[in-house]
Tab-separated table of C-alpha atoms in Angstrom:
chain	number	residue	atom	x	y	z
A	219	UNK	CA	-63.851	-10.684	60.684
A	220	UNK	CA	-66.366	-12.398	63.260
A	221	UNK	CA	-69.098	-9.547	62.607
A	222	UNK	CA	-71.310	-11.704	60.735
A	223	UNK	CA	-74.987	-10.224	59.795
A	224	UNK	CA	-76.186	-13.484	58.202
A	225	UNK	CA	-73.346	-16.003	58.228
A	226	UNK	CA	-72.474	-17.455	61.661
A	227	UNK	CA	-69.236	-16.843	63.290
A	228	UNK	CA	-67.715	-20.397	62.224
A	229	UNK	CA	-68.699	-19.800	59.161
A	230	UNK	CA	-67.481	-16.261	58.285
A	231	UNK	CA	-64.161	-17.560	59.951
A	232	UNK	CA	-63.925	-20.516	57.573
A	233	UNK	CA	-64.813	-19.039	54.542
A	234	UNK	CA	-62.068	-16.219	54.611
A	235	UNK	CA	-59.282	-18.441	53.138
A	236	UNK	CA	-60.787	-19.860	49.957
A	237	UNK	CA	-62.466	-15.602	49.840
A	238	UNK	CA	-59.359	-14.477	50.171
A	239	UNK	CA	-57.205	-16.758	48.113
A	240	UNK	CA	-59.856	-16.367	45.062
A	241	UNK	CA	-59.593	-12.967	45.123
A	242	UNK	CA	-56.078	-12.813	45.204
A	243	UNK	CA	-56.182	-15.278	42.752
A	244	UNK	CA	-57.964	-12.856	40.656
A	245	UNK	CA	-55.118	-10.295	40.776
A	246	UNK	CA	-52.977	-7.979	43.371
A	247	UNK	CA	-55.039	-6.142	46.057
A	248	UNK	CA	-55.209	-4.060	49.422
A	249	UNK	CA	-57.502	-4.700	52.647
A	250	UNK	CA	-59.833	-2.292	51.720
A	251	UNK	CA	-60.473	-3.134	48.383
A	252	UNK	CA	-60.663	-6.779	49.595
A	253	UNK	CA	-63.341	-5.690	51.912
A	254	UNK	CA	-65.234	-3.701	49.278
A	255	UNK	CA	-65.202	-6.482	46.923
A	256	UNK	CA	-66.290	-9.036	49.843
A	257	UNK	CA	-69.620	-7.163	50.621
A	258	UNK	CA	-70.180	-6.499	46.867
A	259	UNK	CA	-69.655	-10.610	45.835
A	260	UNK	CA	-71.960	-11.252	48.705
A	261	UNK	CA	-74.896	-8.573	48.247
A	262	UNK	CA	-73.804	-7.616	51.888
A	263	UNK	CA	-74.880	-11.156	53.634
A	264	UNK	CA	-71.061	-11.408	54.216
A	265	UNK	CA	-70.168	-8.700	56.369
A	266	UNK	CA	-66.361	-8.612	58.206
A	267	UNK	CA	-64.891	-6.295	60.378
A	268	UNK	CA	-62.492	-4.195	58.577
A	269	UNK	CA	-59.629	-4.194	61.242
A	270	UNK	CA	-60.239	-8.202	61.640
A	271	UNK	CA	-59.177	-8.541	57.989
A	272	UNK	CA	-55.903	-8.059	58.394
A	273	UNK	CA	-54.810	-10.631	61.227
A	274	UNK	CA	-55.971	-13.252	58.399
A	275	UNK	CA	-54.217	-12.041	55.979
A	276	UNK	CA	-50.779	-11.956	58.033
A	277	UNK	CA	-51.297	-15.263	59.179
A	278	UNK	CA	-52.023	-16.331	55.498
A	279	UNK	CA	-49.067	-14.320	54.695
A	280	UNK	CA	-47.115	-16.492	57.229
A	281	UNK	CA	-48.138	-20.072	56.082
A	282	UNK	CA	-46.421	-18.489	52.688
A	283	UNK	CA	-50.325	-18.893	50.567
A	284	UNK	CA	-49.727	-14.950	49.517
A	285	UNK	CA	-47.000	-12.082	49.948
A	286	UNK	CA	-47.761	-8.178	50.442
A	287	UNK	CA	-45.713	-5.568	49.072
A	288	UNK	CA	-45.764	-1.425	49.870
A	289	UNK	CA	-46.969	0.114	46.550
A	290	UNK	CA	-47.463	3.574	45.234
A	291	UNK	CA	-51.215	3.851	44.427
A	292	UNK	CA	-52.310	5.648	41.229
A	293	UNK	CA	-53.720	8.357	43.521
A	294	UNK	CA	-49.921	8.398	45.244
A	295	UNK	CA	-50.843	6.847	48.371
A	296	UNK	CA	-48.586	3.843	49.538
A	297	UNK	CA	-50.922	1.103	50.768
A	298	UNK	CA	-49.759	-2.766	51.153
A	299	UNK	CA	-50.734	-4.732	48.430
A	300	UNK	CA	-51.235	-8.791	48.954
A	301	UNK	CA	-50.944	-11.393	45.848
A	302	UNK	CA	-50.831	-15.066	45.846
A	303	UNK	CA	-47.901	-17.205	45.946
A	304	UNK	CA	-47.956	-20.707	44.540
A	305	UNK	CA	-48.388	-22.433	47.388
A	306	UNK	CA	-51.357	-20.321	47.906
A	307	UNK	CA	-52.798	-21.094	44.742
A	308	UNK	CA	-52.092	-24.801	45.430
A	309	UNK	CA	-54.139	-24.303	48.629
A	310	UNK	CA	-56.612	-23.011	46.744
A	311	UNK	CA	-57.316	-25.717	44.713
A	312	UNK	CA	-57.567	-27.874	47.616
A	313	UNK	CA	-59.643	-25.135	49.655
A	314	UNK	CA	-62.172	-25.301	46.027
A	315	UNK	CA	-62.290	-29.330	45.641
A	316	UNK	CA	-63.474	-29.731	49.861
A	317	UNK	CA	-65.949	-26.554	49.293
A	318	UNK	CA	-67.426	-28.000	46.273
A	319	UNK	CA	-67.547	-31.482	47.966
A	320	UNK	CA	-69.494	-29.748	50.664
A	321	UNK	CA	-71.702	-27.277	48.372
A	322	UNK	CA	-72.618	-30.968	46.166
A	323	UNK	CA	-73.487	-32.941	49.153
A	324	UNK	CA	-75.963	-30.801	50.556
A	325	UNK	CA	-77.210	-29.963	47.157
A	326	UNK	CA	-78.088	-33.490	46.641
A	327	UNK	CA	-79.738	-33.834	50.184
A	328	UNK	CA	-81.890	-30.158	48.885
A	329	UNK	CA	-82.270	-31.604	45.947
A	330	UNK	CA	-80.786	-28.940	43.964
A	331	UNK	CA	-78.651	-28.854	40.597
A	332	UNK	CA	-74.932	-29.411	41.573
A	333	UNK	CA	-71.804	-27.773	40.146
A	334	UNK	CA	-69.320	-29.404	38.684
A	335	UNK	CA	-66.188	-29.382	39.935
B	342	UNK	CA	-79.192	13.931	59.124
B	343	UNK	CA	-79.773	17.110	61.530
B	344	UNK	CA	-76.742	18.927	59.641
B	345	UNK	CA	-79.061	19.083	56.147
B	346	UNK	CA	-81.430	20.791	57.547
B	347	UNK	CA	-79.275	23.223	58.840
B	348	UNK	CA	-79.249	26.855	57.120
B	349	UNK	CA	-76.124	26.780	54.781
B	350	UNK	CA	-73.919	28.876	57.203
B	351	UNK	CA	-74.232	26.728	59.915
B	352	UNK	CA	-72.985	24.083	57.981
B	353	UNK	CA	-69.878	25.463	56.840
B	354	UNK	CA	-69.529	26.494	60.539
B	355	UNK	CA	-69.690	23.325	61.411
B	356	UNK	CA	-67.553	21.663	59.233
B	357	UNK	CA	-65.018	24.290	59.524
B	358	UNK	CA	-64.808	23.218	63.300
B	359	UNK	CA	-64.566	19.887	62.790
B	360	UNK	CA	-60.679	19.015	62.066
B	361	UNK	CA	-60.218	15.847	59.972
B	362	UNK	CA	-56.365	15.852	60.190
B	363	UNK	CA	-56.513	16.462	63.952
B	364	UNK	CA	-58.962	13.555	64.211
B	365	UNK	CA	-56.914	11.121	62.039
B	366	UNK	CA	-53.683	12.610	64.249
B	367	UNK	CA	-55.579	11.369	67.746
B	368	UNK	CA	-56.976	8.275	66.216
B	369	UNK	CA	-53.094	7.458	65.148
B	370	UNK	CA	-51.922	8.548	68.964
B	371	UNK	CA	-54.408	6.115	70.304
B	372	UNK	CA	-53.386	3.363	68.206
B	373	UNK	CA	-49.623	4.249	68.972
B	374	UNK	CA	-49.996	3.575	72.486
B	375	UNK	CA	-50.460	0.108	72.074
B	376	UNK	CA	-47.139	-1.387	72.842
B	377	UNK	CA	-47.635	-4.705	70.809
B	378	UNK	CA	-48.564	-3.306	67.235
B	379	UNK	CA	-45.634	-3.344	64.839
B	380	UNK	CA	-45.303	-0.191	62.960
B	381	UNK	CA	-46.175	-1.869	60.001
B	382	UNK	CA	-49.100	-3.036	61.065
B	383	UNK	CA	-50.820	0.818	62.119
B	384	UNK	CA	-49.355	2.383	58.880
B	385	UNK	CA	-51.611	-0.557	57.321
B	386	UNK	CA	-54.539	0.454	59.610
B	387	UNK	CA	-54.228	4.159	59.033
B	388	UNK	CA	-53.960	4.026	54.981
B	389	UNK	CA	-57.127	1.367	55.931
B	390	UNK	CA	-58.514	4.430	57.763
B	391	UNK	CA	-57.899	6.906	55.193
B	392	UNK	CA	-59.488	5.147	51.823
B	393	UNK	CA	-62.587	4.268	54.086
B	394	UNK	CA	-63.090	8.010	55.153
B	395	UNK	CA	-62.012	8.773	51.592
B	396	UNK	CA	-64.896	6.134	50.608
B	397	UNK	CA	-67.850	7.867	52.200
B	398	UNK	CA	-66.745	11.482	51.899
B	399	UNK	CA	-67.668	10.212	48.105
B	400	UNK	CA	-70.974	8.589	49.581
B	401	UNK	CA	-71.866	12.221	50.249
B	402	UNK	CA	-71.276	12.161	54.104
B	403	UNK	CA	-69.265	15.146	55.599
B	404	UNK	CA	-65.910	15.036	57.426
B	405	UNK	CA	-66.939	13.722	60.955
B	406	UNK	CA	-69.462	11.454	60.052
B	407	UNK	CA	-66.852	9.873	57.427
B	408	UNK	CA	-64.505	9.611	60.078
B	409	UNK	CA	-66.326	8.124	63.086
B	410	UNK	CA	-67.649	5.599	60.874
B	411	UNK	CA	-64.031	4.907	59.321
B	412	UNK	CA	-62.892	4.224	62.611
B	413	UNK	CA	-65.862	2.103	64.027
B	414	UNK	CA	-65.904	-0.624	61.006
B	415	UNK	CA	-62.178	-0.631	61.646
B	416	UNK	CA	-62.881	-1.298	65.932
B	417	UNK	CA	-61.780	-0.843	68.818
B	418	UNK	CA	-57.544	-0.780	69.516
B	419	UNK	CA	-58.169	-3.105	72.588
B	420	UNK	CA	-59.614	-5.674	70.586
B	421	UNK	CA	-57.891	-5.046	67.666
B	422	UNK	CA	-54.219	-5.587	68.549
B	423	UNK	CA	-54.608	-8.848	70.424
B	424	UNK	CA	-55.843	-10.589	66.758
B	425	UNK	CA	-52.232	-9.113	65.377
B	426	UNK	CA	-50.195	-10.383	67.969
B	427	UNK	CA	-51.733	-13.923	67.299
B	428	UNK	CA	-51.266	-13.793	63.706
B	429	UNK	CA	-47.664	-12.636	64.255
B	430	UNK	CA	-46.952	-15.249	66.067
B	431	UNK	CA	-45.873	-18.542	64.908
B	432	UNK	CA	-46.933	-21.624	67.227
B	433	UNK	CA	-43.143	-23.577	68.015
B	434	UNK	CA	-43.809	-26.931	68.955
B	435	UNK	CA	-42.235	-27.867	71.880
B	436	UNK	CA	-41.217	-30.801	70.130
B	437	UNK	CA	-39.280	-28.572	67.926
B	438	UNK	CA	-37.645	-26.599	70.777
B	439	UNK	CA	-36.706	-29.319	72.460
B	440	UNK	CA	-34.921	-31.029	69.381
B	441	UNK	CA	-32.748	-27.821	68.563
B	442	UNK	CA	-31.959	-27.485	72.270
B	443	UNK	CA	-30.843	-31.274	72.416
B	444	UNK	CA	-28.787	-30.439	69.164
B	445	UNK	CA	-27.206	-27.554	70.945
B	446	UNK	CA	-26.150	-29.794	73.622
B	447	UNK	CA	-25.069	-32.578	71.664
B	448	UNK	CA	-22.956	-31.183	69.406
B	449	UNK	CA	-20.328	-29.428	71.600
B	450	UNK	CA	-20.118	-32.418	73.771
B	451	UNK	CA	-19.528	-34.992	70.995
B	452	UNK	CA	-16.645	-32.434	70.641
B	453	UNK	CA	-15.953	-32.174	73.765
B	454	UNK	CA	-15.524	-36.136	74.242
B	455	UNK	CA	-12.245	-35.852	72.120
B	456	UNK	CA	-10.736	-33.538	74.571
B	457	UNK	CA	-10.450	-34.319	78.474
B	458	UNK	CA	-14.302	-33.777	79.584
B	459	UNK	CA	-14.275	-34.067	83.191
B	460	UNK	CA	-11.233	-31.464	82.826
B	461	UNK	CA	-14.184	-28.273	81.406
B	462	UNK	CA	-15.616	-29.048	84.654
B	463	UNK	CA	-12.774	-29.068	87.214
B	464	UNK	CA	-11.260	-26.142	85.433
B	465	UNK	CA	-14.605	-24.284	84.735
B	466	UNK	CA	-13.610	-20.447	85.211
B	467	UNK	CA	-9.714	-21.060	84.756
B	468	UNK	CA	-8.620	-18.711	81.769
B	469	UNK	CA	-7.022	-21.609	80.214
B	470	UNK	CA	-9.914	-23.393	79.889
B	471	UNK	CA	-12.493	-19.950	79.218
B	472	UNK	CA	-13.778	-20.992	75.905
B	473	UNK	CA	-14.675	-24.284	76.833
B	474	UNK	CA	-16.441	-22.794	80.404
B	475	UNK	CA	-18.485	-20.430	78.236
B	476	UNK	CA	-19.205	-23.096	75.484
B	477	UNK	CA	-20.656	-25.425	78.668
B	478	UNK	CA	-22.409	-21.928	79.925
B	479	UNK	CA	-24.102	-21.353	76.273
B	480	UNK	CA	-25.617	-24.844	76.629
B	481	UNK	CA	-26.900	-24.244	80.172
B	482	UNK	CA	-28.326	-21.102	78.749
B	483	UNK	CA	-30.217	-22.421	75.780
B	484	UNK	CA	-31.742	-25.175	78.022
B	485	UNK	CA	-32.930	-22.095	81.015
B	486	UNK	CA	-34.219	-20.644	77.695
B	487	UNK	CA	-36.441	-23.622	76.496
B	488	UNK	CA	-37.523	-24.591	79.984
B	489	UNK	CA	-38.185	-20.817	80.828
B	490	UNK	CA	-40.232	-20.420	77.718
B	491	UNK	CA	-42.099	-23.304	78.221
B	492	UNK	CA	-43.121	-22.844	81.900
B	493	UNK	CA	-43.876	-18.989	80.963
B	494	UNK	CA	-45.876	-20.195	78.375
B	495	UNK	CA	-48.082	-22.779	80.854
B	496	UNK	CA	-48.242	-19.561	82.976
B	497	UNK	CA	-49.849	-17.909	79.947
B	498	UNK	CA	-47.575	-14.758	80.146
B	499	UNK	CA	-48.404	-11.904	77.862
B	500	UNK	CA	-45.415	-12.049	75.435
B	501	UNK	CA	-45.089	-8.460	76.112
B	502	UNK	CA	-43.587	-9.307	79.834
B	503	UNK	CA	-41.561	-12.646	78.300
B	504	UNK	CA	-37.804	-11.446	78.013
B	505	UNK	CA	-37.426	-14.604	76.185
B	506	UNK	CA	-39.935	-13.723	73.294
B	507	UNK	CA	-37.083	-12.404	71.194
B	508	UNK	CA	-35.749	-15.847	71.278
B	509	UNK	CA	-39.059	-17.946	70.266
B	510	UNK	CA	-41.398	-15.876	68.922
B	511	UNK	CA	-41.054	-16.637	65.050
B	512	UNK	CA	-39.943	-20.099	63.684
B	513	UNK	CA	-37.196	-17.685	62.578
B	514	UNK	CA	-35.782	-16.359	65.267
B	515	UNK	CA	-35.974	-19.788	67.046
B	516	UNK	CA	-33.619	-21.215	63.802
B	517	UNK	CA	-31.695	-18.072	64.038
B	518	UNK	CA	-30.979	-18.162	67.802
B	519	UNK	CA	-30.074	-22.106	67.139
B	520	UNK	CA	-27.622	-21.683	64.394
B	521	UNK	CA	-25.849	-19.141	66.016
B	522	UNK	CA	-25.625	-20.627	69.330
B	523	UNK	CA	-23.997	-23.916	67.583
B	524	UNK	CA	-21.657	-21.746	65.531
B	525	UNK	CA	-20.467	-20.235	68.685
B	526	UNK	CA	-20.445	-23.051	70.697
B	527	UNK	CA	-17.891	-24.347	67.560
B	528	UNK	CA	-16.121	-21.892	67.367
B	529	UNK	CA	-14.890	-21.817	71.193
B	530	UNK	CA	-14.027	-25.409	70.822
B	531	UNK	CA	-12.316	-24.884	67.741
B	532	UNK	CA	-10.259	-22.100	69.041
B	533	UNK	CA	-9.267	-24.180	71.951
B	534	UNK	CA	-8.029	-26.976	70.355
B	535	UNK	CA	-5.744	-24.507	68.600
B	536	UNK	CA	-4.297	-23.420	71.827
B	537	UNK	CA	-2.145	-20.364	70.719
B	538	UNK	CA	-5.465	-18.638	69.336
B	539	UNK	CA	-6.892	-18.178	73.371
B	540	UNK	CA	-6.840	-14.172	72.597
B	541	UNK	CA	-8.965	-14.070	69.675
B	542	UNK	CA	-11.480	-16.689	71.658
B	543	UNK	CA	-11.904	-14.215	74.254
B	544	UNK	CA	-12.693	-11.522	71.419
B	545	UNK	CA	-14.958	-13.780	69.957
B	546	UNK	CA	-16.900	-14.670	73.327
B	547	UNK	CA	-16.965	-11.021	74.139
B	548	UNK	CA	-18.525	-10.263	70.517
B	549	UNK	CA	-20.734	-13.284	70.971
B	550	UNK	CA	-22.410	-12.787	74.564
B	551	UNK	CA	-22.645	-9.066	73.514
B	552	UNK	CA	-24.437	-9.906	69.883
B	553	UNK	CA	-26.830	-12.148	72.044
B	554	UNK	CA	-27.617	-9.781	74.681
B	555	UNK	CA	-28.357	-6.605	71.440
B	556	UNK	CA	-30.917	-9.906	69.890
B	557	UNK	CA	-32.486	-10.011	73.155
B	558	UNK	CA	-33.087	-6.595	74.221
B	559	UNK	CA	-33.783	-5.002	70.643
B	560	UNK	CA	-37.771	-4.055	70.626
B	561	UNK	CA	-39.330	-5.784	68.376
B	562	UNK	CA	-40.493	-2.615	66.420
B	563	UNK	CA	-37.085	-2.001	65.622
B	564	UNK	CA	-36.820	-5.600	64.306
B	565	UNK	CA	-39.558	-5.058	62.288
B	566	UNK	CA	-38.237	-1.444	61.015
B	567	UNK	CA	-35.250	-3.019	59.818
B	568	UNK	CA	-36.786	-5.867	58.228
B	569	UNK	CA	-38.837	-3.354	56.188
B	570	UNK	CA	-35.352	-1.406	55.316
B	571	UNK	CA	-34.208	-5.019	54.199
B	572	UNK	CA	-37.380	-5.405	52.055
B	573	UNK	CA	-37.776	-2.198	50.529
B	574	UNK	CA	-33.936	-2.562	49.467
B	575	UNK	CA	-34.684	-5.663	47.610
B	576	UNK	CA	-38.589	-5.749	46.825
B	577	UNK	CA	-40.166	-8.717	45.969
B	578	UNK	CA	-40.993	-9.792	42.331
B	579	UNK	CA	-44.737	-9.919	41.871
């Protein structure tokens, strides 16, 4: 997870929580997929280190933000699936309002449109 | 790629030789031999391991090439299992020891105070007076355990080497290890106080001291094996 190609260490470490809780948010899913969808959503400027993924989601998984389960996969392999709880989505919402705060604040310093939040 | 340019034969040859199984077999062997890695945790890794190799094979590339990058976006073992341990483990705050040990101690003796006090002490080791000895004992034990864990943890012990980690290393099994410390400690006084029940508070020391000492020396893997028994019995709604 600290394998950054453009994002600085701090920065890839920071971001993982609100990543991870919006894609759980977005439905059930398993590390790799997680990964997949991280480098996809990012164009590949977010790059983590597969086996670092899953210390953050354990410890996400013990502040009781999301819960993993063994499934059968379609293709019959068991992998451990990870979906939000409601505290996690709770977090989230907090995680999205201090982003956003962030994102508008230097947007108005760039001078660029900011988003609503 | 050298391999493509290869004559058609010498490809086959080549990927005949190379054994994926056997390589995923080793990779798991190597990963097994760390001593700190719930089960869990490599079965996650390996399926990990498998869709990734499973991933490029569809990218085109062959067998070994699929594997050895598999296994270098996943990293290095060493480094690897460290990260794990840390997320396993929940931070206690001393703060939070300290208040269940003073619990510990302050319930018995509240107890105590109705019966003769100063008696536990001059009779500590009489049979008469064994419940209330090993009641005192528990208490002397919790508070080695705290301190213990404490100064192990200032000498930054691996929690591999603490014999105490059982005890502390989960909010859980610090709650766990609480509650049924008091409950013992309870139920010693209790059975004192009704004298003609000193036979079953042996038994029930005997049982406790022995379920304390199978907490303390069960691996941790096995913990975690038969918390996954527990959880596959009654899955969690999603």
């Amino acid at each position: 997870m600290y394998k950054a190609a453009m994002l600085t260490k701090d920065l890839v470490a920071a971001s993982s929580k609100p990543l991870l809780l919006s894609i759980l948010a977005g439905g059930e899913s398993y590390g790799y997929e997680i990964i997949q969808k991280v480098r996809e959503l990012s164009g590949g400027q977010i790059e983590w280190s597969d086996g670092m993924l899953y210390p953050v989601l354990h410890r996400l998984e013990r502040d009781g933000l999301i819960e993993s389960e063994w499934k059968e996969a379609d293709t019959g392999r068991e992998r451990k699936y990870y979906f939000i709880s409601s505290d996690g989505r709770r977090a989230l919402k907090t995680e999205r309002r201090q982003w956003l705060a962030v994102h508008n604040s230097l947007c108005k310093l760039w001078k660029i449109k900011p988003v609503t939040i | 790629m050298a391999g493509r340019s290869q004559l058609p034969v010498q490809i086959m040859e080549n990927q005949t030789r190379y054994d994926l199984n056997a390589a995923v077999e080793n990779w798991r062997n190597e990963l097994a031999a760390q001593p700190n890695l719930a089960s869990d945790d490599r079965r996650e890794l390996e399926t990990h391991l498998r869709d990734a190799i499973a991933g490029f094979q569809q990218r085109g590339l062959n067998d070994e090439e699929s594997f050895w990058l598999a296994r270098r976006r996943i990293g290095q073992p060493q480094q690897l299992v460290p990260e794990f341990v840390k997320a396993n483990t929940t931070k206690v705050q001393w703060q939070t020891k300290l208040l269940i040990a003073l619990v510990i101690t302050v319930v018995p003796i509240w107890f105590l105070g109705k019966a003769e006090f100063h008696q536990v002490f001059v009779n500590f080791g009489n049979i008469a007076y064994f419940n209330f000895s090993l009641s005192i004992l528990m208490i002397a034990i919790v508070w080695l355990v705290f301190i213990l864990a404490e100064v192990l943890k200032k000498m930054r012990t691996s929690p591999r080497f603490s014999v105490l980690s059982p005890f502390i290393q989960t909010r859980w099994r610090v709650l766990i290890s609480a509650v049924v410390l008091t409950v013992f400690s309870y139920t010693q006084i209790f059975l004192l106080l009704c004298m003609k029940f000193v036979q079953w508070g042996i038994m029930v020391s005997i049982l406790g001291l022995f379920a304390l000492v199978v907490w303390l020396l069960l691996p941790l893997r096995i913990q975690t094996k038969l918390k996954e028994i527990v959880s596959s019995r009654f899955p969690k709604r999603a």
